[in-house]
mmCIF file of C-alpha atoms in Angstrom:
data_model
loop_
_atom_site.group_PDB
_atom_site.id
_atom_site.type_symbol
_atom_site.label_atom_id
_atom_site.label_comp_id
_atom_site.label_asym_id
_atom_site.label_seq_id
_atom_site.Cartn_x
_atom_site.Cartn_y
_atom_site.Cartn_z
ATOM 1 C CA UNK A 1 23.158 -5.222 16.579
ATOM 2 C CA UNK A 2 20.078 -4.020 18.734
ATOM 3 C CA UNK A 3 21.091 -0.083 18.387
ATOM 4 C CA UNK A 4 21.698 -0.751 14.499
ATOM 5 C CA UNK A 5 18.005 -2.534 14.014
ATOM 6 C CA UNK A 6 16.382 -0.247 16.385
ATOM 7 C CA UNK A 7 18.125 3.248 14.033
ATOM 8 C CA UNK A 8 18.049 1.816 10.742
ATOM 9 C CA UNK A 9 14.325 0.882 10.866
ATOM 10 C CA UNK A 10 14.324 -0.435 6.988
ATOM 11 C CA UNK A 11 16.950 -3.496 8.066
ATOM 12 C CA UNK A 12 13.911 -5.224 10.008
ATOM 13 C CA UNK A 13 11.820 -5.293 7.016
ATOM 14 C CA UNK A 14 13.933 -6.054 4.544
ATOM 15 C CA UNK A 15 15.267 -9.228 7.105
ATOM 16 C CA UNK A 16 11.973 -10.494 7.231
ATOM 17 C CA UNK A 17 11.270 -10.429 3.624
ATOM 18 C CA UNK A 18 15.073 -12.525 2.826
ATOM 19 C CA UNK A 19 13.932 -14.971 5.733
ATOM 20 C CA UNK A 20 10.271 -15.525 3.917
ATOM 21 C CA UNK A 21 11.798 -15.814 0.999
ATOM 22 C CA UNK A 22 14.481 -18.536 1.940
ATOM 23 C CA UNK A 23 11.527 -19.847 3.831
ATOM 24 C CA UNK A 24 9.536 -20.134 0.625
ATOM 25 C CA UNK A 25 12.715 -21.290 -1.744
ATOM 26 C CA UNK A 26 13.553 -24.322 0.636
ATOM 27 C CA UNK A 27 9.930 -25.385 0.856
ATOM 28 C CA UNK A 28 9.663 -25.225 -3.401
ATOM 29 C CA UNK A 29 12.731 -25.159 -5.063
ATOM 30 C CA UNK A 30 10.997 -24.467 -8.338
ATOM 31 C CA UNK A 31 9.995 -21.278 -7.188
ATOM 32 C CA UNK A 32 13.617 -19.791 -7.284
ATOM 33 C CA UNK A 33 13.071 -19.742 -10.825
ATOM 34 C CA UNK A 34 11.932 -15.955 -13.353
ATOM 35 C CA UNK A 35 8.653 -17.829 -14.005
ATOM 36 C CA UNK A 36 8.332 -18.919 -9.968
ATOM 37 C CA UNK A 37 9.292 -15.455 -8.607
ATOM 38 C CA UNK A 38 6.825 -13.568 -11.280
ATOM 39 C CA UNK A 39 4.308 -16.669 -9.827
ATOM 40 C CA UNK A 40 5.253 -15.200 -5.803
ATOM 41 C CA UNK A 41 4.816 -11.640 -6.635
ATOM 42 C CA UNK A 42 2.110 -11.633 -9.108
ATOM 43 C CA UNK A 43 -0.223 -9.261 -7.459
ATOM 44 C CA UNK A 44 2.164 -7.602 -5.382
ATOM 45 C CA UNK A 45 2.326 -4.548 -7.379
ATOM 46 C CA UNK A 46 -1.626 -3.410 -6.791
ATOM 47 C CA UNK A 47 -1.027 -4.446 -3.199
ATOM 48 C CA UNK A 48 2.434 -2.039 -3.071
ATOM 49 C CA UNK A 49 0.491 1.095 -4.789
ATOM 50 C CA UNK A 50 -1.939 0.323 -1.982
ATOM 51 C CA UNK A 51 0.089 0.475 0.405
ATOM 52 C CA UNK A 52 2.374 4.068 -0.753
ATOM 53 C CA UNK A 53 -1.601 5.174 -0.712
ATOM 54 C CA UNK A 54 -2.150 4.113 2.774
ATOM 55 C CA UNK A 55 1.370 5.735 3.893
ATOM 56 C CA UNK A 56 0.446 9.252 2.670
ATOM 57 C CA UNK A 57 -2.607 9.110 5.072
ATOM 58 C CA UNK A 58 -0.739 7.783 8.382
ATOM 59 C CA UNK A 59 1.828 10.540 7.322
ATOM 60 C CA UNK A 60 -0.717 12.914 8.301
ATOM 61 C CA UNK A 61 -1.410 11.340 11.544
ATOM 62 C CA UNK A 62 -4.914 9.806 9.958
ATOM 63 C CA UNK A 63 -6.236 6.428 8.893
ATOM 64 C CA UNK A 64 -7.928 5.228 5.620
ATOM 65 C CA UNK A 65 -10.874 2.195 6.130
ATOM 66 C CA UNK A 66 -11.896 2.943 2.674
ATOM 67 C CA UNK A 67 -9.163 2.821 0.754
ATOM 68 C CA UNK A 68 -10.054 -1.269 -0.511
ATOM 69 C CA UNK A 69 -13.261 -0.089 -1.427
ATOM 70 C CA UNK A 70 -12.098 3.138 -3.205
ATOM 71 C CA UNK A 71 -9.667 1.129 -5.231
ATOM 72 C CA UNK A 72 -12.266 -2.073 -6.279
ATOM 73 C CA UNK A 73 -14.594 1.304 -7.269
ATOM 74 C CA UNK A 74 -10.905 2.136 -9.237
ATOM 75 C CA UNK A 75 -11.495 -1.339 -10.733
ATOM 76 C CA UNK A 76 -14.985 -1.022 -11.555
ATOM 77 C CA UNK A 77 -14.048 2.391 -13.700
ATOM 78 C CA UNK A 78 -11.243 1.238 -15.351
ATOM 79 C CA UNK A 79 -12.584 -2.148 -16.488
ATOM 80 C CA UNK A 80 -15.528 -0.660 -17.909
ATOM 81 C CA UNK A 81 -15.553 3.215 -18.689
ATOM 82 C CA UNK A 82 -11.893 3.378 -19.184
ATOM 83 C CA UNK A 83 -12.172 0.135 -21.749
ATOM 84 C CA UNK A 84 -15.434 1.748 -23.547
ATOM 85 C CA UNK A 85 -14.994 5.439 -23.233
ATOM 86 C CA UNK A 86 -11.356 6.664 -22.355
ATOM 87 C CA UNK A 87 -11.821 10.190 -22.526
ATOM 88 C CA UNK A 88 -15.085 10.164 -19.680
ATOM 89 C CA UNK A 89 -12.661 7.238 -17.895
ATOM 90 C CA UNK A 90 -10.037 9.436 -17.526
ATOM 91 C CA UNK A 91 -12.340 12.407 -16.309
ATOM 92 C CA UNK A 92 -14.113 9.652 -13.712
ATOM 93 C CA UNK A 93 -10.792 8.919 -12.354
ATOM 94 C CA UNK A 94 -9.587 12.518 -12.071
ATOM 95 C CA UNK A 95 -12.694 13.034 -10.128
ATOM 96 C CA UNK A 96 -11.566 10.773 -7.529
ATOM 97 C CA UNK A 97 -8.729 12.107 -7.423
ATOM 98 C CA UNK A 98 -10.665 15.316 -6.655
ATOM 99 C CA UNK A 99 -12.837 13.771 -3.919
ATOM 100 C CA UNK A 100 -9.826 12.467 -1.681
ATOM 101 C CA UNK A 101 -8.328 15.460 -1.456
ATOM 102 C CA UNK A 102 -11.708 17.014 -0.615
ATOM 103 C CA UNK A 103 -12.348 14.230 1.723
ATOM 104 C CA UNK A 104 -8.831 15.672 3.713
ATOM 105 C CA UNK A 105 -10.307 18.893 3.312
ATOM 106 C CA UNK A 106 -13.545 17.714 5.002
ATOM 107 C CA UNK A 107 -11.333 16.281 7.752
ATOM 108 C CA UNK A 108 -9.187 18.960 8.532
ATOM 109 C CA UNK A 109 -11.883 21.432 8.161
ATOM 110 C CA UNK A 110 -14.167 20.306 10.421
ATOM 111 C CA UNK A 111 -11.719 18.385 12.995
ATOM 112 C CA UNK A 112 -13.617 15.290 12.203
ATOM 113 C CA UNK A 113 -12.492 11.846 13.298
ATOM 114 C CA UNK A 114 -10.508 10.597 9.937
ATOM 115 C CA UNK A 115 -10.883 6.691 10.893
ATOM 116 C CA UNK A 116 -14.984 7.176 11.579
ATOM 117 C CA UNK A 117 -15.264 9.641 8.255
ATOM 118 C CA UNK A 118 -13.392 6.683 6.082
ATOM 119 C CA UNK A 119 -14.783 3.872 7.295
ATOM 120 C CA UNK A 120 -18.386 5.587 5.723
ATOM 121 C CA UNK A 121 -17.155 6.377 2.990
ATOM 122 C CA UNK A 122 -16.535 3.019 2.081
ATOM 123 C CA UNK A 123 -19.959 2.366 1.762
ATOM 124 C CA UNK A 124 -20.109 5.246 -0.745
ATOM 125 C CA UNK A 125 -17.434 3.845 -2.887
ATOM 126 C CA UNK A 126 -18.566 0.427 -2.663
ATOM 127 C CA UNK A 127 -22.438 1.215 -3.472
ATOM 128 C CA UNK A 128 -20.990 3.598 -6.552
ATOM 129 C CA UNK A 129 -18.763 0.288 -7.496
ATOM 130 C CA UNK A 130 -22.212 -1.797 -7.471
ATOM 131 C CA UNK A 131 -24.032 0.248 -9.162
ATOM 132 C CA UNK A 132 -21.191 0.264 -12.118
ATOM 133 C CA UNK A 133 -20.820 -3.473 -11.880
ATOM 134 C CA UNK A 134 -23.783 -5.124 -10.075
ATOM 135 C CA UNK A 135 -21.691 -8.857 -10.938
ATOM 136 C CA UNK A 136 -18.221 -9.569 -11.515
ATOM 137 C CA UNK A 137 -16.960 -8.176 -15.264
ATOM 138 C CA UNK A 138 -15.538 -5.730 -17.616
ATOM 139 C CA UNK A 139 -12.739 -5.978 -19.597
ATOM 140 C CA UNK A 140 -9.061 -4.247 -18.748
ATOM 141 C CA UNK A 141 -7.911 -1.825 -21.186
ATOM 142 C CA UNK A 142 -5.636 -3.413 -23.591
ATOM 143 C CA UNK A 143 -2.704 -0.784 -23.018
ATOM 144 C CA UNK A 144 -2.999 -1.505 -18.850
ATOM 145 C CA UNK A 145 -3.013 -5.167 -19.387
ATOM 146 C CA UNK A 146 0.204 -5.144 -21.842
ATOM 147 C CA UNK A 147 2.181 -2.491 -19.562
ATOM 148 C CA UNK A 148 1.030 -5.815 -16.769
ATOM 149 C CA UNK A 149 2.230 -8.337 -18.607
ATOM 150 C CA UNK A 150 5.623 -6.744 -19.937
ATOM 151 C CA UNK A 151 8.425 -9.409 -19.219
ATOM 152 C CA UNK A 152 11.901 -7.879 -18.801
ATOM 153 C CA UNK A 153 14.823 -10.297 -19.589
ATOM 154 C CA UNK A 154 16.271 -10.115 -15.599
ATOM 155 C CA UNK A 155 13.625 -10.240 -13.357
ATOM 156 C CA UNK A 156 10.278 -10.194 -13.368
ATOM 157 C CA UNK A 157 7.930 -7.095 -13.905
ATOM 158 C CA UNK A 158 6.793 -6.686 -10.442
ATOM 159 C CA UNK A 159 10.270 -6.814 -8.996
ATOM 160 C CA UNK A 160 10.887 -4.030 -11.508
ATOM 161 C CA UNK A 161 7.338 -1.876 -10.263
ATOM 162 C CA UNK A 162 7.894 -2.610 -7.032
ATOM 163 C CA UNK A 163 11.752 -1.074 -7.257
ATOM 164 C CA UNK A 164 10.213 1.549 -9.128
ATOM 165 C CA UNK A 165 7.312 2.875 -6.926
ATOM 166 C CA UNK A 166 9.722 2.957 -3.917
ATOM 167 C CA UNK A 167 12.696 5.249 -5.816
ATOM 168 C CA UNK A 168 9.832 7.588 -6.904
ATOM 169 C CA UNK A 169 7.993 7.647 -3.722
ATOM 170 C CA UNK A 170 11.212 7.976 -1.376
ATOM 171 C CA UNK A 171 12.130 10.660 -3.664
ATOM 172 C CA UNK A 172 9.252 11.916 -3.271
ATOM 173 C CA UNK A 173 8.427 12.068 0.628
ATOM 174 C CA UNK A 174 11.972 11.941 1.631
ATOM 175 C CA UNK A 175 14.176 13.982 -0.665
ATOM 176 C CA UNK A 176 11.828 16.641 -1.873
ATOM 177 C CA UNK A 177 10.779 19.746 0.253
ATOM 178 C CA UNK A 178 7.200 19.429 0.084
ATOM 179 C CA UNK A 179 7.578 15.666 1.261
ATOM 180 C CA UNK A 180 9.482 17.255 3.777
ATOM 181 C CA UNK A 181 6.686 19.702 4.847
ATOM 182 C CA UNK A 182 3.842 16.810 4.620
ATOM 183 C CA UNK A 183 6.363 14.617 7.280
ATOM 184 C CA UNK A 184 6.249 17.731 9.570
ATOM 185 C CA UNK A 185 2.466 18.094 9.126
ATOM 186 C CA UNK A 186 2.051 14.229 10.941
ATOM 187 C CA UNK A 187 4.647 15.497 12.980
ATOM 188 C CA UNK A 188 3.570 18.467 14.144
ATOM 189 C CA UNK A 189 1.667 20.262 12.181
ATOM 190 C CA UNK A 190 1.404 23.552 14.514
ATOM 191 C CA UNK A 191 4.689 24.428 14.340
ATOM 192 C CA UNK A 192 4.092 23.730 10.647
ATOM 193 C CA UNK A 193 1.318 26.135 10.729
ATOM 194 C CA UNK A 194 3.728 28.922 12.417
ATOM 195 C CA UNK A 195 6.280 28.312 9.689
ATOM 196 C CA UNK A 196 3.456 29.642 7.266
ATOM 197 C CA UNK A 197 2.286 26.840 5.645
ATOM 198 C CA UNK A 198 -0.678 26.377 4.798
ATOM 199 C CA UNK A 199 -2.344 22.934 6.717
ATOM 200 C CA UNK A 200 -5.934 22.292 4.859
ATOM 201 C CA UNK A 201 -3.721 22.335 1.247
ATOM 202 C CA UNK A 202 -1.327 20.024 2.703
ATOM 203 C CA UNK A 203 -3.889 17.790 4.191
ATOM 204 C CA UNK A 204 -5.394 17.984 0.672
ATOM 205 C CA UNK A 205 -2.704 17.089 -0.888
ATOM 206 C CA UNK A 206 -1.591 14.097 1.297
ATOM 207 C CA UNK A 207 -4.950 13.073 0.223
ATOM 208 C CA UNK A 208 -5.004 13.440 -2.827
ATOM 209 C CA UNK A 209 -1.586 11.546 -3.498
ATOM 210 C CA UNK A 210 -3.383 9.088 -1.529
ATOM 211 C CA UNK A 211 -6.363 8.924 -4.051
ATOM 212 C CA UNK A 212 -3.596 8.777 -7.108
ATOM 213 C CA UNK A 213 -1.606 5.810 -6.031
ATOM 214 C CA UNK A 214 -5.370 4.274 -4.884
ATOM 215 C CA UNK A 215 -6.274 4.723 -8.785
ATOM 216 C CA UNK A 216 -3.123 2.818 -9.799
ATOM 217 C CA UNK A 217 -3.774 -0.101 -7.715
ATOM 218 C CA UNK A 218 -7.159 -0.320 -9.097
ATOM 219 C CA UNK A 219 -5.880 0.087 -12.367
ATOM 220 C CA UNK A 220 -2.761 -2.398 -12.096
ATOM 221 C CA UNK A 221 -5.343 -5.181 -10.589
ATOM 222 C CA UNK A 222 -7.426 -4.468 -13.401
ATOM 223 C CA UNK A 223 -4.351 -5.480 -16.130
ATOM 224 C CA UNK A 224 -3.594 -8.282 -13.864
ATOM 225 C CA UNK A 225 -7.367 -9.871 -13.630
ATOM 226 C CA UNK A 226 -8.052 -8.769 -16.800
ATOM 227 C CA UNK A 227 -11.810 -7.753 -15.104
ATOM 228 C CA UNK A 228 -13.060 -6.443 -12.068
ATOM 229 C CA UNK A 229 -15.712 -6.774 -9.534
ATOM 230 C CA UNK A 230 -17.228 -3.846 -6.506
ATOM 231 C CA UNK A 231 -15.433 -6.540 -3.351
ATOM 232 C CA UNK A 232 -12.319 -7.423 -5.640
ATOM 233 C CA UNK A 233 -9.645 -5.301 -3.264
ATOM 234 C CA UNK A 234 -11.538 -4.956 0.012
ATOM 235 C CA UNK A 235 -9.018 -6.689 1.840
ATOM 236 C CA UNK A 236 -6.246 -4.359 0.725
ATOM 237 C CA UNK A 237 -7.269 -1.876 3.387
ATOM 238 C CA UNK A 238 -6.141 -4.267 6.202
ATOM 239 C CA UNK A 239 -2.992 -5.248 3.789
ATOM 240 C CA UNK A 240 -1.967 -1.646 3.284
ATOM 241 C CA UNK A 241 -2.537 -0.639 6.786
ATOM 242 C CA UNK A 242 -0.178 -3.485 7.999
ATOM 243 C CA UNK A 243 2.315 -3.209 5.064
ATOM 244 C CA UNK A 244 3.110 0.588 5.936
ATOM 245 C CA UNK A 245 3.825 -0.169 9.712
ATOM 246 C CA UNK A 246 5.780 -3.868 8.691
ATOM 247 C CA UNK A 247 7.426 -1.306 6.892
ATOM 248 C CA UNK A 248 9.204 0.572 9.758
ATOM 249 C CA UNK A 249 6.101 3.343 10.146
ATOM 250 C CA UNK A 250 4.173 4.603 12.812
ATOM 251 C CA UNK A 251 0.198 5.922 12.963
ATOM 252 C CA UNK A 252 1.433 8.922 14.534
ATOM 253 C CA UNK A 253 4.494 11.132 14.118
ATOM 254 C CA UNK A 254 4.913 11.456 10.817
ATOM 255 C CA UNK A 255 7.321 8.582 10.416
ATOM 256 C CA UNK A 256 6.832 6.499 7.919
ATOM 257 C CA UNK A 257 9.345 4.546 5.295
ATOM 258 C CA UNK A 258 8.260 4.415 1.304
ATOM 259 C CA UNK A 259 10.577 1.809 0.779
ATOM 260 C CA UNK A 260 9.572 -0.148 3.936
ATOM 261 C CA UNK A 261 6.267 0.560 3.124
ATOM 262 C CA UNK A 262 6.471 -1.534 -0.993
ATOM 263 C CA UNK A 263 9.243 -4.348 1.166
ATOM 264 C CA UNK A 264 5.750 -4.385 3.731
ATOM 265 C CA UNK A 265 3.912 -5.068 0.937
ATOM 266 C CA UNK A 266 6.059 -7.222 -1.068
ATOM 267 C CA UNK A 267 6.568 -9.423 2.145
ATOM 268 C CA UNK A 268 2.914 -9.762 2.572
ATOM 269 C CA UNK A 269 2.185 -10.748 -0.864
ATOM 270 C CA UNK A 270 4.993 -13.457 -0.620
ATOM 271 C CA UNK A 271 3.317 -14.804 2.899
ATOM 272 C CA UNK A 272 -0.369 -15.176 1.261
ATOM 273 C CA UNK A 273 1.950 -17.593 -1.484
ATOM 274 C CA UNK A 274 4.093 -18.983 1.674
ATOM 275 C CA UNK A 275 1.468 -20.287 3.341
ATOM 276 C CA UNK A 276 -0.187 -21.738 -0.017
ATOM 277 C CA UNK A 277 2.761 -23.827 0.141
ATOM 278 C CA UNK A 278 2.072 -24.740 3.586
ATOM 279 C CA UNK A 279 -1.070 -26.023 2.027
ATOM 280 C CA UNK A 280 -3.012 -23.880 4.822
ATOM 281 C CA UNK A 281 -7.048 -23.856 4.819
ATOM 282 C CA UNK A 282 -7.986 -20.538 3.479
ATOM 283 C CA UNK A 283 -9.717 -19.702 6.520
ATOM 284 C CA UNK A 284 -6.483 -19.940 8.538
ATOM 285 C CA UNK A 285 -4.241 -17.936 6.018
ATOM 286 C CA UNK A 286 -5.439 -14.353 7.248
ATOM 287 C CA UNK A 287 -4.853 -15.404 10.901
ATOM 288 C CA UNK A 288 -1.650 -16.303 9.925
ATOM 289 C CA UNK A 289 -0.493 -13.503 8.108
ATOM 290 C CA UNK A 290 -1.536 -11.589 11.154
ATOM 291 C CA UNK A 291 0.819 -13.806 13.033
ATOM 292 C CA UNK A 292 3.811 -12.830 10.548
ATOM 293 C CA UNK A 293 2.694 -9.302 11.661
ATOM 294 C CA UNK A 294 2.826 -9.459 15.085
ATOM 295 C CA UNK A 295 6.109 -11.227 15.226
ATOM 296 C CA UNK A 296 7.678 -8.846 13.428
ATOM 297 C CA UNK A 297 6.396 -5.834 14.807
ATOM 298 C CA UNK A 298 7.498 -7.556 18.483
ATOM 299 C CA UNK A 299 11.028 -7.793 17.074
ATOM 300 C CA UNK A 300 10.851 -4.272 16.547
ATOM 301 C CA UNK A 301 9.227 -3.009 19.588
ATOM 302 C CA UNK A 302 12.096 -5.196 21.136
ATOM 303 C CA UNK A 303 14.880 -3.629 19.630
ATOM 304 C CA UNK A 304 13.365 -0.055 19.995
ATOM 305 C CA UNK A 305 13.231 -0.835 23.878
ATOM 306 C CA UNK A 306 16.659 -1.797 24.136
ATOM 307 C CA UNK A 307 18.429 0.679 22.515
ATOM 308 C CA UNK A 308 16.843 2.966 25.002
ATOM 309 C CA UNK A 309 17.788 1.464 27.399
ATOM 310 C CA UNK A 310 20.930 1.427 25.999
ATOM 311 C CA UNK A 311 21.212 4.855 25.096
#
């Protein structure tokens, strides 16, 4: 049981999330319900895309402290040039896009400390997301909030993203060459380098993926709150940092797990509703979901051990 834990890294994560869940069914019954699990996972989906943006910087052996801030600057955009003036909302956006990947460039470049070079420019993106909304507002896009909204006849629409944005993102990183090449790049990217690649574009472009899932968190929050505000996903960078290692991945390496990374996510959005239940202060909840953290990643650090010892 250790050895198969320890080599099949996405059984711990998915364990945890069942448990949580059973956890969260016994405590209210009503939840096990379409209407109660759409109620458990309502913002998990922003949170997820969060978190797949968070992965493709680890996978590169860096660190994002400004990706909450990017993606409530994502919010600001879409809630009020994407509403009033598609066509410039659109461009906006691109440009984002744009400025992640030269943000990796800037890295690489220059051999510059990724975690020190984020964490500043998350003052840029949350002074830009200010100056666009200087008080909570906006209105969501009417197409963004009906794609939200949509209620299949199974299960409930974030179930359905969620299942979605791992099959296209473990397709992507894990069964495609190029997601192949970006893995080897956290790995190690000399050898990657001697193979002929070149680094800088692939930095760029682990960045830039980065920058597109960020602007479809900020977007999906956006159809969900139906408005935005400059600190409305700050906390996601601590969320999508811990969902991508709950999720079986490492800072360095190159290992990481896309669907470990959305089950991460999924588990912590079901914890913040957990411990709701638990009627805990809201002052204790964060502490506690950093409990939930720690236990699991202990679990895993346990198993790890053993097997080599084992082995």
């Amino acid at each position: 049981m250790t050895r198969l834990f320890a080599r099949h890294r996405i059984l711990l994560p998915i364990l945890s999330l069942a448990v949580l869940l059973a956890a969260t069914f016994y405590m209210q019954p009503r939840a096990m319900s379409y209407f109660g699990v759409n109620l458990l996972f309502n913002l998990a989906v922003p949170i997820a895309l969060a978190t797949v943006a968070q992965m493709m910087i680890i996978m590169v052996n860096d660190i994002d402290l400004s990706l909450g801030a990017f993606v409530s600057l994502v919010a600001c955009v879409t809630a009020t040039f994407l509403h009033d003036t598609p066509v410039l909302g659109v461009l906006i956006l691109a440009g984002l896009i744009a400025a992640y990947a030269g943000l990796g460039v800037l890295i690489h470049r220059f051999e510059l400390p990724a975690i020190v070079v984020t964490l500043g420019m998350s003052f840029v993106w949350g002074g830009i997301a200010l100056s666009i909304l200087p008080s909570p507002g906006g209105t969501a896009p009417p197409w963004i909030r009906s794609l939200m909204t949509v209620k299949p006849s199974l299960v409930p629409m974030a179930v359905v993203a969620a299942v979605l944005i791992a099959a296209v993102t473990h397709f992507l990183i894990i069964r495609t060459g190029i997601g192949t090449v970006l893995r080897g790049v956290g790995g190690n990217a000399a050898s990657v380098a001697r193979a002929g690649w070149p680094v800088l574009r692939l930095k760029a472009l682990a960045y830039a993926l980065a920058g597109l899932f960020g602007v479809l968190a900020g977007m999906a929050l956006v159809g969900l709150t139906t408005s935005a505000d400059a600190n409305i996903a700050l906390r996601y960078t601590l969320l999508s940092i811990a969902g991508v290692i709950l999720g079986g991945g490492e800072f360095i390496g190159g290992k990481v797990s896309p669907v470990g990374a959305v089950i991460g996510a999924l588990t912590l959005a079901l914890a913040a509703s957990f411990l709701s239940f638990l009627r805990l202060s809201p002052d204790w909840q964060i502490g506690a979901q950093g409990a939930i953290l720690i236990l699991v990643l202990t679990a895993r650090l346990i198993f790890t051990r053993r097997d080599g010892q084992e082995g």
